[in-house]
Amino acid sequence: MTTQQESPVSAVISIQVENESGALARVIGLFSGRGYNIESLTVAAVDETRRQSRINIVTTATQRVLEQIRAQVERLVPVYRVSVMTAADPHVAREMALVKVIASGERRADALRIAQAFRAHPVDASATSFVFELTGATDKLDAFIDLMRPLGLAEVSRTGVAAIARGAAIL
Amino acid sequence: MNAASHQTDLKPHAAGTDTTVLSGAEVLLRVLVEQGVEVIFGYPGGAVLPIYDALFRQNAIRHVLVRHEQAAVHAAEAYARSTGRVGVVLVTSGPGATNTVTGLLDAMLDSIPVVCFSGQVGVPLIGTDAFQEADTTGITRPATKYNYLVRRPEDVAPCVHEAFHIARSGRPGPVLVDLPKNLMVGPASYSDAPRVPHPSYHPQTEPGRDVIARAVAAMKGARRPLFYTGGGIINAGPEASTALRRLVEKTGFPCTSTLMGLGAMPAGDRRFLGMLGMHGTYEANMATHGCDVLIALGSRFDDRVTGRLDAFSPGSFKIHADIDPSQINKIVPVDVGIVGDARRVIEMMLEEWDCTPANTRQPIDVAQWWHQISEWRKIDSLGFSQDMAPDAIIRPQYAIRRLHELATATGRDTYVSTEVGQHQMWAAQHFGFSKPNRWLTSGGLGTMGYGLPAAVGAQVAHPDALVIDIAGEASTLMNIQELSTIAQYRLPVKVFILNNQYMGMVRQWQELLHDSRYSESYSAALPDFVKLAESFHGRGLRATCVGELDGVIADMLAHPGPVVADICVAQDENCYPMIPSGAAHNQMLLGPDQDDEISAEGRMLV
Ligand SMILES: Cc1ncc(C[n+]2csc(CCOP(=O)(O)OP(=O)(O)O)c2C)c(N)n1
Ligand SMILES: [Mg+2]
């Protein structure tokens, strides 16, 4: 086994499940029960009849553990398909954040300027606050939130990552 | 009682959905009949009264009343394992359901097909902390292969059909169906088993030709090959064991087995090396360590088998066949992974063996390997000496050997269950099994209290067979209430207690790892097992010395009813050979005189 395989990498695990009660609990319980970590989690129905949902879980693990996660998730009864996407697999991963900044004067103007540069939209504004909506890769959201911190960052709500493979490949 | 006067017709109807109005409970029973269920192990209560009422009004299915819900699951497990069918359990909501958790997890870890029906409060009351409400599906989710909370009357039949399919197919396991009381009382429609059971559930049973070919090519080139077989062979049905015996014969390779796989190969077969692992034989473990091609079939590299992982079978080319893809590369990285049912894997290996040229890499020359193995065998790692003076203390290994010999002499089909502890390991080592499905033990979970209810399940399934629970005195007390079930159904179960007055396995570890500080492992205030047996309407026997042993065993075997035999054995006996925690297979302790230090890491392991 190469050392590269032993070092942990970040991955998005996309899981197509039957939209039935308990399906999410089964997946999450598997992660906590087997000691895999969950950095972010999204879930929503994705087909026209709302019979199937897609769960995206961001985790960090070695290749070998990622393969275990895939196999463990795949054998759950309500799971249709699983894909594990790391940096080596061409895919798009995005999340959305709502960021509340409470500021006035100079700091308020700075916040607006940075938001423009990041293409973050103010979706709510009051005399003393903004709520910015920002979509992008996780590190872009992290960078924006870091920049807002000295400018009056008050609250953050993030969706977690949704991911999909590039090209014609499907789950 | 006049059960016969209100018969409900539970006979399977023609195909399709039937519009006759049945209650949910009647629909449930009809599906059970359709699924071929003959026996339910259960215990009633408020939430399942409608189901018990429907049971009362029919004759197709027999109900066995256990004395604790945990016992119902163990009985169903043994029923399943000894027959190859699905075991069925019925319990009430709340405490009834929570009492099954240990049994369900036991079935999960040992891959036993069981369907457990639990009562639930009525749908409108769910989530209100109603009387005897429990989040049963939440509690049992990690302890089952799958579970359901049925919410609509029209889902009763499809869910129950599906539960059986999921329990028995792929890697078998326990499935729980939680049934709210109002659905059992109210009307429900019967429907046949759905053609597509669960749209996302597709276990793979047919292995790929290509991987079989790669495996067989490696086997043909092997000089020091070894089969390492497990419970998957038993689960794949008796045909899998037959096929294994042919494969072993044809290849001429040695074969070792896990605890769960005992009986797949006849214990007396010259190619069988006995059990491997923590209390396995010297030859099995040395062969595992020294082999150049290891062929794992329906086994899962459990830590009781592998010992220290980085020293497990170093340097061997590893082939692993399992029906559950998640087992492959889970613990030990392998060179060829095969997903499929063990019987199919073995049959295809046999076919492939015949059409692969002999010397793909090297001519097969396993004769030298066999020579090495026979040297290891000479160590006689299971050997012990028994003082044969009539008043000598009975050694537990000797008691099991005599039990085996005298039971074999009866010529009766014999099923053995065990509790958990030293006696379990001695039973595995010294009671030779020649057929699959005869050995009922809690391997993965190691559940004390398994053996007595398991004996109930096996005896219910095989009324004419000889069923023996090889027990420890501490474990026996964990489900001792089942003596009452045994009495009620006149089950001629034989409870053979190796009474060392200690939680022997705990005492052994305390001796080896904790400088003999025997913290809480003495079995104080034991009951008089003879009187206990009598108070449960059975026969109690006791052997206190070698001179009494054969007579007690003979009396036990000859008695037509249930017997508890209290066999007073040496208190300080340890179970050897042993791979101490944290050690490799070639670092076995063969006996008490060998006092190797156990490493600090070893002490941390279970
Ligand atoms: C339910 C449960 N509790 C605790 C244990 C831990 N344990 C394993 S073996 C053992 C002692 C068993 O004693 P006994 O039944 O007398 O068997 P012996 O080892 O003496 O043959 C204990 C406490 C267990 N396996 N299961
Ligand atoms: Mg004991």
mmCIF file of N, CA and C in Angstrom, chain B residues 242-349:
data_model
loop_
_atom_site.group_PDB
_atom_site.id
_atom_site.type_symbol
_atom_site.label_atom_id
_atom_site.label_comp_id
_atom_site.label_asym_id
_atom_site.label_seq_id
_atom_site.Cartn_x
_atom_site.Cartn_y
_atom_site.Cartn_z
ATOM 1 N N THR B 242 -21.250 -29.578 1.225
ATOM 2 C CA THR B 242 -20.939 -30.707 0.342
ATOM 3 C C THR B 242 -19.935 -30.277 -0.720
ATOM 4 N N ALA B 243 -20.180 -29.118 -1.298
ATOM 5 C CA ALA B 243 -19.273 -28.617 -2.333
ATOM 6 C C ALA B 243 -17.889 -28.345 -1.751
ATOM 7 N N LEU B 244 -17.860 -27.800 -0.534
ATOM 8 C CA LEU B 244 -16.567 -27.522 0.106
ATOM 9 C C LEU B 244 -15.771 -28.819 0.292
ATOM 10 N N ARG B 245 -16.466 -29.846 0.747
ATOM 11 C CA ARG B 245 -15.781 -31.124 0.969
ATOM 12 C C ARG B 245 -15.188 -31.628 -0.351
ATOM 13 N N ARG B 246 -15.928 -31.434 -1.439
ATOM 14 C CA ARG B 246 -15.407 -31.853 -2.744
ATOM 15 C C ARG B 246 -14.199 -31.014 -3.145
ATOM 16 N N LEU B 247 -14.288 -29.717 -2.887
ATOM 17 C CA LEU B 247 -13.182 -28.825 -3.272
ATOM 18 C C LEU B 247 -11.916 -29.166 -2.488
ATOM 19 N N VAL B 248 -12.092 -29.438 -1.201
ATOM 20 C CA VAL B 248 -10.943 -29.783 -0.367
ATOM 21 C C VAL B 248 -10.330 -31.100 -0.846
ATOM 22 N N GLU B 249 -11.199 -32.026 -1.180
ATOM 23 C CA GLU B 249 -10.750 -33.336 -1.654
ATOM 24 C C GLU B 249 -9.999 -33.198 -2.984
ATOM 25 N N LYS B 250 -10.618 -32.444 -3.879
ATOM 26 C CA LYS B 250 -10.065 -32.311 -5.227
ATOM 27 C C LYS B 250 -8.716 -31.588 -5.217
ATOM 28 N N THR B 251 -8.643 -30.516 -4.421
ATOM 29 C CA THR B 251 -7.402 -29.736 -4.407
ATOM 30 C C THR B 251 -6.346 -30.384 -3.529
ATOM 31 N N GLY B 252 -6.804 -31.147 -2.534
ATOM 32 C CA GLY B 252 -5.854 -31.709 -1.575
ATOM 33 C C GLY B 252 -5.304 -30.674 -0.616
ATOM 34 N N PHE B 253 -5.978 -29.537 -0.516
ATOM 35 C CA PHE B 253 -5.504 -28.465 0.358
ATOM 36 C C PHE B 253 -6.008 -28.677 1.788
ATOM 37 N N PRO B 254 -5.254 -28.208 2.770
ATOM 38 C CA PRO B 254 -5.752 -28.225 4.147
ATOM 39 C C PRO B 254 -6.837 -27.172 4.345
ATOM 40 N N CYS B 255 -7.659 -27.387 5.362
ATOM 41 C CA CYS B 255 -8.771 -26.484 5.610
ATOM 42 C C CYS B 255 -8.904 -26.222 7.106
ATOM 43 N N THR B 256 -9.036 -24.954 7.444
ATOM 44 C CA THR B 256 -9.340 -24.597 8.825
ATOM 45 C C THR B 256 -10.664 -23.845 8.829
ATOM 46 N N SER B 257 -11.265 -23.691 9.999
ATOM 47 C CA SER B 257 -12.587 -23.068 10.057
ATOM 48 C C SER B 257 -12.662 -22.120 11.239
ATOM 49 N N THR B 258 -13.521 -21.126 11.100
ATOM 50 C CA THR B 258 -13.832 -20.262 12.230
ATOM 51 C C THR B 258 -14.787 -20.996 13.176
ATOM 52 N N LEU B 259 -15.046 -20.376 14.315
ATOM 53 C CA LEU B 259 -16.028 -20.906 15.266
ATOM 54 C C LEU B 259 -17.382 -21.119 14.580
ATOM 55 N N MET B 260 -17.791 -20.128 13.777
ATOM 56 C CA MET B 260 -19.117 -20.186 13.166
ATOM 57 C C MET B 260 -19.217 -21.193 12.029
ATOM 58 N N GLY B 261 -18.082 -21.602 11.513
ATOM 59 C CA GLY B 261 -18.102 -22.486 10.353
ATOM 60 C C GLY B 261 -17.987 -23.960 10.695
ATOM 61 N N LEU B 262 -17.895 -24.280 11.995
ATOM 62 C CA LEU B 262 -17.672 -25.679 12.380
ATOM 63 C C LEU B 262 -18.822 -26.560 11.890
ATOM 64 N N GLY B 263 -18.450 -27.717 11.376
ATOM 65 C CA GLY B 263 -19.441 -28.656 10.854
ATOM 66 C C GLY B 263 -19.472 -28.677 9.335
ATOM 67 N N ALA B 264 -18.995 -27.607 8.696
ATOM 68 C CA ALA B 264 -18.967 -27.593 7.229
ATOM 69 C C ALA B 264 -18.029 -28.688 6.737
ATOM 70 N N MET B 265 -16.870 -28.810 7.388
ATOM 71 C CA MET B 265 -15.966 -29.937 7.148
ATOM 72 C C MET B 265 -16.148 -30.903 8.319
ATOM 73 N N PRO B 266 -16.124 -32.209 8.070
ATOM 74 C CA PRO B 266 -16.232 -33.136 9.204
ATOM 75 C C PRO B 266 -14.991 -32.993 10.089
ATOM 76 N N ALA B 267 -15.225 -32.945 11.405
ATOM 77 C CA ALA B 267 -14.101 -32.721 12.322
ATOM 78 C C ALA B 267 -13.010 -33.772 12.139
ATOM 79 N N GLY B 268 -13.408 -34.979 11.765
ATOM 80 C CA GLY B 268 -12.429 -36.060 11.672
ATOM 81 C C GLY B 268 -11.705 -36.131 10.335
ATOM 82 N N ASP B 269 -12.042 -35.279 9.405
ATOM 83 C CA ASP B 269 -11.425 -35.339 8.083
ATOM 84 C C ASP B 269 -9.927 -35.065 8.192
ATOM 85 N N ARG B 270 -9.118 -35.864 7.475
ATOM 86 C CA ARG B 270 -7.670 -35.706 7.630
ATOM 87 C C ARG B 270 -7.191 -34.364 7.114
ATOM 88 N N ARG B 271 -7.976 -33.750 6.225
ATOM 89 C CA ARG B 271 -7.544 -32.445 5.711
ATOM 90 C C ARG B 271 -8.025 -31.277 6.566
ATOM 91 N N PHE B 272 -8.781 -31.586 7.596
ATOM 92 C CA PHE B 272 -9.298 -30.512 8.451
ATOM 93 C C PHE B 272 -8.348 -30.278 9.622
ATOM 94 N N LEU B 273 -7.945 -29.013 9.794
ATOM 95 C CA LEU B 273 -6.947 -28.697 10.824
ATOM 96 C C LEU B 273 -7.579 -28.213 12.119
ATOM 97 N N GLY B 274 -8.904 -28.208 12.194
ATOM 98 C CA GLY B 274 -9.563 -27.680 13.381
ATOM 99 C C GLY B 274 -9.757 -26.183 13.253
ATOM 100 N N MET B 275 -10.225 -25.615 14.344
ATOM 101 C CA MET B 275 -10.556 -24.190 14.364
ATOM 102 C C MET B 275 -9.275 -23.367 14.424
ATOM 103 N N LEU B 276 -9.319 -22.165 13.837
ATOM 104 C CA LEU B 276 -8.179 -21.255 13.970
ATOM 105 C C LEU B 276 -8.552 -20.122 14.926
ATOM 106 N N GLY B 277 -7.582 -19.269 15.207
ATOM 107 C CA GLY B 277 -7.866 -18.075 15.988
ATOM 108 C C GLY B 277 -7.441 -18.198 17.430
ATOM 109 N N MET B 278 -8.028 -17.343 18.247
ATOM 110 C CA MET B 278 -7.585 -17.171 19.626
ATOM 111 C C MET B 278 -7.458 -18.498 20.376
ATOM 112 N N HIS B 279 -8.440 -19.386 20.224
ATOM 113 C CA HIS B 279 -8.363 -20.696 20.864
ATOM 114 C C HIS B 279 -8.331 -21.819 19.833
ATOM 115 N N GLY B 280 -7.770 -21.495 18.691
ATOM 116 C CA GLY B 280 -7.663 -22.492 17.625
ATOM 117 C C GLY B 280 -6.497 -23.435 17.860
ATOM 118 N N THR B 281 -6.389 -24.434 16.992
ATOM 119 C CA THR B 281 -5.310 -25.413 17.161
ATOM 120 C C THR B 281 -3.985 -24.816 16.709
ATOM 121 N N TYR B 282 -2.926 -25.417 17.195
ATOM 122 C CA TYR B 282 -1.577 -24.987 16.814
ATOM 123 C C TYR B 282 -1.395 -25.115 15.307
ATOM 124 N N GLU B 283 -1.819 -26.265 14.752
ATOM 125 C CA GLU B 283 -1.587 -26.486 13.320
ATOM 126 C C GLU B 283 -2.389 -25.514 12.468
ATOM 127 N N ALA B 284 -3.615 -25.189 12.901
ATOM 128 C CA ALA B 284 -4.427 -24.256 12.110
ATOM 129 C C ALA B 284 -3.792 -22.868 12.117
ATOM 130 N N ASN B 285 -3.344 -22.431 13.269
ATOM 131 C CA ASN B 285 -2.775 -21.091 13.346
ATOM 132 C C ASN B 285 -1.402 -21.003 12.697
ATOM 133 N N MET B 286 -0.592 -22.037 12.862
ATOM 134 C CA MET B 286 0.718 -22.017 12.213
ATOM 135 C C MET B 286 0.552 -22.065 10.692
ATOM 136 N N ALA B 287 -0.421 -22.833 10.245
ATOM 137 C CA ALA B 287 -0.663 -22.911 8.796
ATOM 138 C C ALA B 287 -1.172 -21.562 8.274
ATOM 139 N N THR B 288 -2.015 -20.891 9.065
ATOM 140 C CA THR B 288 -2.494 -19.569 8.652
ATOM 141 C C THR B 288 -1.313 -18.614 8.553
ATOM 142 N N HIS B 289 -0.418 -18.739 9.495
ATOM 143 C CA HIS B 289 0.744 -17.845 9.505
ATOM 144 C C HIS B 289 1.681 -18.146 8.336
ATOM 145 N N GLY B 290 1.811 -19.416 8.021
ATOM 146 C CA GLY B 290 2.848 -19.803 7.065
ATOM 147 C C GLY B 290 2.376 -20.054 5.644
ATOM 148 N N CYS B 291 1.076 -19.986 5.389
ATOM 149 C CA CYS B 291 0.591 -20.348 4.053
ATOM 150 C C CYS B 291 1.030 -19.317 3.009
ATOM 151 N N ASP B 292 1.044 -19.747 1.749
ATOM 152 C CA ASP B 292 1.371 -18.775 0.692
ATOM 153 C C ASP B 292 0.142 -18.362 -0.099
ATOM 154 N N VAL B 293 -0.928 -19.156 -0.026
ATOM 155 C CA VAL B 293 -2.203 -18.729 -0.607
ATOM 156 C C VAL B 293 -3.298 -19.036 0.411
ATOM 157 N N LEU B 294 -3.976 -18.002 0.855
ATOM 158 C CA LEU B 294 -5.041 -18.170 1.847
ATOM 159 C C LEU B 294 -6.375 -17.941 1.143
ATOM 160 N N ILE B 295 -7.250 -18.937 1.228
ATOM 161 C CA ILE B 295 -8.537 -18.835 0.535
ATOM 162 C C ILE B 295 -9.635 -18.725 1.584
ATOM 163 N N ALA B 296 -10.106 -17.498 1.815
ATOM 164 C CA ALA B 296 -11.129 -17.256 2.825
ATOM 165 C C ALA B 296 -12.493 -17.387 2.170
ATOM 166 N N LEU B 297 -13.314 -18.286 2.689
ATOM 167 C CA LEU B 297 -14.633 -18.525 2.102
ATOM 168 C C LEU B 297 -15.699 -18.300 3.174
ATOM 169 N N GLY B 298 -16.495 -17.258 3.020
ATOM 170 C CA GLY B 298 -17.577 -17.001 3.968
ATOM 171 C C GLY B 298 -17.088 -16.759 5.379
ATOM 172 N N SER B 299 -15.919 -16.159 5.493
ATOM 173 C CA SER B 299 -15.368 -15.803 6.799
ATOM 174 C C SER B 299 -14.997 -14.328 6.712
ATOM 175 N N ARG B 300 -14.796 -13.670 7.858
ATOM 176 C CA ARG B 300 -14.668 -12.212 7.751
ATOM 177 C C ARG B 300 -13.500 -11.600 8.520
ATOM 178 N N PHE B 301 -12.461 -12.371 8.747
ATOM 179 C CA PHE B 301 -11.237 -11.849 9.377
ATOM 180 C C PHE B 301 -11.562 -11.148 10.701
ATOM 181 N N ASP B 302 -12.383 -11.804 11.483
ATOM 182 C CA ASP B 302 -12.759 -11.282 12.794
ATOM 183 C C ASP B 302 -11.509 -11.180 13.671
ATOM 184 N N ASP B 303 -11.513 -10.261 14.621
ATOM 185 C CA ASP B 303 -10.305 -10.088 15.443
ATOM 186 C C ASP B 303 -9.997 -11.311 16.301
ATOM 187 N N ARG B 304 -11.028 -12.161 16.589
ATOM 188 C CA ARG B 304 -10.750 -13.403 17.317
ATOM 189 C C ARG B 304 -9.955 -14.368 16.440
ATOM 190 N N VAL B 305 -10.011 -14.146 15.127
ATOM 191 C CA VAL B 305 -9.320 -15.016 14.195
ATOM 192 C C VAL B 305 -7.941 -14.473 13.857
ATOM 193 N N THR B 306 -7.850 -13.182 13.629
ATOM 194 C CA THR B 306 -6.607 -12.640 13.068
ATOM 195 C C THR B 306 -5.519 -12.447 14.112
ATOM 196 N N GLY B 307 -5.881 -12.208 15.383
ATOM 197 C CA GLY B 307 -4.854 -11.797 16.333
ATOM 198 C C GLY B 307 -4.251 -10.485 15.856
ATOM 199 N N ARG B 308 -2.970 -10.306 16.151
ATOM 200 C CA ARG B 308 -2.318 -9.043 15.763
ATOM 201 C C ARG B 308 -2.368 -8.893 14.246
ATOM 202 N N LEU B 309 -3.020 -7.807 13.812
ATOM 203 C CA LEU B 309 -3.328 -7.692 12.387
ATOM 204 C C LEU B 309 -2.094 -7.578 11.506
ATOM 205 N N ASP B 310 -1.100 -6.799 11.948
ATOM 206 C CA ASP B 310 0.046 -6.595 11.056
ATOM 207 C C ASP B 310 0.905 -7.846 10.954
ATOM 208 N N ALA B 311 0.589 -8.853 11.767
ATOM 209 C CA ALA B 311 1.337 -10.108 11.675
ATOM 210 C C ALA B 311 0.440 -11.235 11.183
ATOM 211 N N PHE B 312 -0.747 -10.896 10.681
ATOM 212 C CA PHE B 312 -1.676 -11.943 10.255
ATOM 213 C C PHE B 312 -1.273 -12.487 8.879
ATOM 214 N N SER B 313 -1.029 -13.753 8.829
ATOM 215 C CA SER B 313 -0.713 -14.446 7.575
ATOM 216 C C SER B 313 0.169 -13.597 6.658
ATOM 217 N N PRO B 314 1.329 -13.242 7.150
ATOM 218 C CA PRO B 314 2.159 -12.301 6.383
ATOM 219 C C PRO B 314 2.637 -12.958 5.094
ATOM 220 N N GLY B 315 2.610 -12.201 4.055
ATOM 221 C CA GLY B 315 3.188 -12.701 2.813
ATOM 222 C C GLY B 315 2.297 -13.617 1.998
ATOM 223 N N SER B 316 1.113 -13.971 2.492
ATOM 224 C CA SER B 316 0.287 -14.866 1.680
ATOM 225 C C SER B 316 -0.490 -14.071 0.635
ATOM 226 N N PHE B 317 -0.778 -14.737 -0.474
ATOM 227 C CA PHE B 317 -1.686 -14.214 -1.485
ATOM 228 C C PHE B 317 -3.085 -14.505 -0.954
ATOM 229 N N LYS B 318 -3.903 -13.457 -0.826
ATOM 230 C CA LYS B 318 -5.186 -13.649 -0.141
ATOM 231 C C LYS B 318 -6.369 -13.557 -1.091
ATOM 232 N N ILE B 319 -7.196 -14.582 -1.005
ATOM 233 C CA ILE B 319 -8.435 -14.627 -1.778
ATOM 234 C C ILE B 319 -9.568 -14.560 -0.758
ATOM 235 N N HIS B 320 -10.523 -13.701 -0.992
ATOM 236 C CA HIS B 320 -11.611 -13.590 -0.026
ATOM 237 C C HIS B 320 -12.948 -13.593 -0.750
ATOM 238 N N ALA B 321 -13.750 -14.602 -0.478
ATOM 239 C CA ALA B 321 -15.089 -14.650 -1.055
ATOM 240 C C ALA B 321 -16.115 -14.418 0.041
ATOM 241 N N ASP B 322 -17.006 -13.467 -0.193
ATOM 242 C CA ASP B 322 -18.060 -13.197 0.784
ATOM 243 C C ASP B 322 -19.267 -12.659 0.038
ATOM 244 N N ILE B 323 -20.441 -12.914 0.580
ATOM 245 C CA ILE B 323 -21.659 -12.423 -0.066
ATOM 246 C C ILE B 323 -21.852 -10.937 0.200
ATOM 247 N N ASP B 324 -21.145 -10.426 1.202
ATOM 248 C CA ASP B 324 -21.294 -9.017 1.576
ATOM 249 C C ASP B 324 -20.046 -8.258 1.103
ATOM 250 N N PRO B 325 -20.217 -7.409 0.066
ATOM 251 C CA PRO B 325 -19.044 -6.724 -0.497
ATOM 252 C C PRO B 325 -18.291 -5.892 0.544
ATOM 253 N N SER B 326 -18.984 -5.436 1.587
ATOM 254 C CA SER B 326 -18.320 -4.563 2.560
ATOM 255 C C SER B 326 -17.331 -5.344 3.436
ATOM 256 N N GLN B 327 -17.361 -6.667 3.364
ATOM 257 C CA GLN B 327 -16.407 -7.444 4.160
ATOM 258 C C GLN B 327 -15.048 -7.526 3.481
ATOM 259 N N ILE B 328 -15.047 -7.334 2.163
ATOM 260 C CA ILE B 328 -13.804 -7.505 1.419
ATOM 261 C C ILE B 328 -12.941 -6.255 1.582
ATOM 262 N N ASN B 329 -11.724 -6.466 1.996
ATOM 263 C CA ASN B 329 -10.783 -5.373 2.298
ATOM 264 C C ASN B 329 -11.161 -4.580 3.542
ATOM 265 N N LYS B 330 -12.104 -5.055 4.343
ATOM 266 C CA LYS B 330 -12.490 -4.303 5.539
ATOM 267 C C LYS B 330 -11.381 -4.344 6.579
ATOM 268 N N ILE B 331 -10.870 -5.524 6.847
ATOM 269 C CA ILE B 331 -9.867 -5.697 7.893
ATOM 270 C C ILE B 331 -8.506 -5.999 7.272
ATOM 271 N N VAL B 332 -8.517 -6.917 6.329
ATOM 272 C CA VAL B 332 -7.274 -7.361 5.712
ATOM 273 C C VAL B 332 -7.363 -7.088 4.211
ATOM 274 N N PRO B 333 -6.421 -6.331 3.675
ATOM 275 C CA PRO B 333 -6.426 -6.100 2.230
ATOM 276 C C PRO B 333 -6.169 -7.422 1.512
ATOM 277 N N VAL B 334 -6.965 -7.702 0.484
ATOM 278 C CA VAL B 334 -6.810 -8.991 -0.199
ATOM 279 C C VAL B 334 -6.422 -8.785 -1.655
ATOM 280 N N ASP B 335 -5.938 -9.868 -2.259
ATOM 281 C CA ASP B 335 -5.480 -9.797 -3.642
ATOM 282 C C ASP B 335 -6.603 -10.081 -4.622
ATOM 283 N N VAL B 336 -7.493 -11.003 -4.246
ATOM 284 C CA VAL B 336 -8.654 -11.258 -5.086
ATOM 285 C C VAL B 336 -9.885 -11.229 -4.190
ATOM 286 N N GLY B 337 -10.809 -10.343 -4.485
ATOM 287 C CA GLY B 337 -12.073 -10.285 -3.752
ATOM 288 C C GLY B 337 -13.178 -10.863 -4.625
ATOM 289 N N ILE B 338 -13.969 -11.746 -4.052
ATOM 290 C CA ILE B 338 -15.058 -12.374 -4.808
ATOM 291 C C ILE B 338 -16.355 -12.110 -4.056
ATOM 292 N N VAL B 339 -17.324 -11.512 -4.731
ATOM 293 C CA VAL B 339 -18.613 -11.292 -4.091
ATOM 294 C C VAL B 339 -19.574 -12.347 -4.591
ATOM 295 N N GLY B 340 -20.142 -13.109 -3.690
ATOM 296 C CA GLY B 340 -21.100 -14.114 -4.121
ATOM 297 C C GLY B 340 -21.453 -15.074 -3.006
ATOM 298 N N ASP B 341 -22.478 -15.850 -3.254
ATOM 299 C CA ASP B 341 -22.923 -16.880 -2.327
ATOM 300 C C ASP B 341 -21.859 -17.984 -2.248
ATOM 301 N N ALA B 342 -21.558 -18.428 -1.055
ATOM 302 C CA ALA B 342 -20.451 -19.376 -0.859
ATOM 303 C C ALA B 342 -20.634 -20.645 -1.696
ATOM 304 N N ARG B 343 -21.855 -21.123 -1.791
ATOM 305 C CA ARG B 343 -22.062 -22.351 -2.565
ATOM 306 C C ARG B 343 -21.690 -22.136 -4.031
ATOM 307 N N ARG B 344 -22.133 -21.021 -4.584
ATOM 308 C CA ARG B 344 -21.818 -20.730 -5.983
ATOM 309 C C ARG B 344 -20.316 -20.516 -6.165
ATOM 310 N N VAL B 345 -19.699 -19.832 -5.217
ATOM 311 C CA VAL B 345 -18.256 -19.594 -5.322
ATOM 312 C C VAL B 345 -17.526 -20.934 -5.381
ATOM 313 N N ILE B 346 -17.889 -21.831 -4.477
ATOM 314 C CA ILE B 346 -17.185 -23.111 -4.413
ATOM 315 C C ILE B 346 -17.464 -23.955 -5.657
ATOM 316 N N GLU B 347 -18.722 -23.968 -6.080
ATOM 317 C CA GLU B 347 -19.056 -24.751 -7.281
ATOM 318 C C GLU B 347 -18.275 -24.237 -8.486
ATOM 319 N N MET B 348 -18.182 -22.922 -8.596
ATOM 320 C CA MET B 348 -17.459 -22.369 -9.741
ATOM 321 C C MET B 348 -15.959 -22.615 -9.622
ATOM 322 N N MET B 349 -15.451 -22.621 -8.396
ATOM 323 C CA MET B 349 -14.032 -22.957 -8.211
ATOM 324 C C MET B 349 -13.775 -24.396 -8.661
#
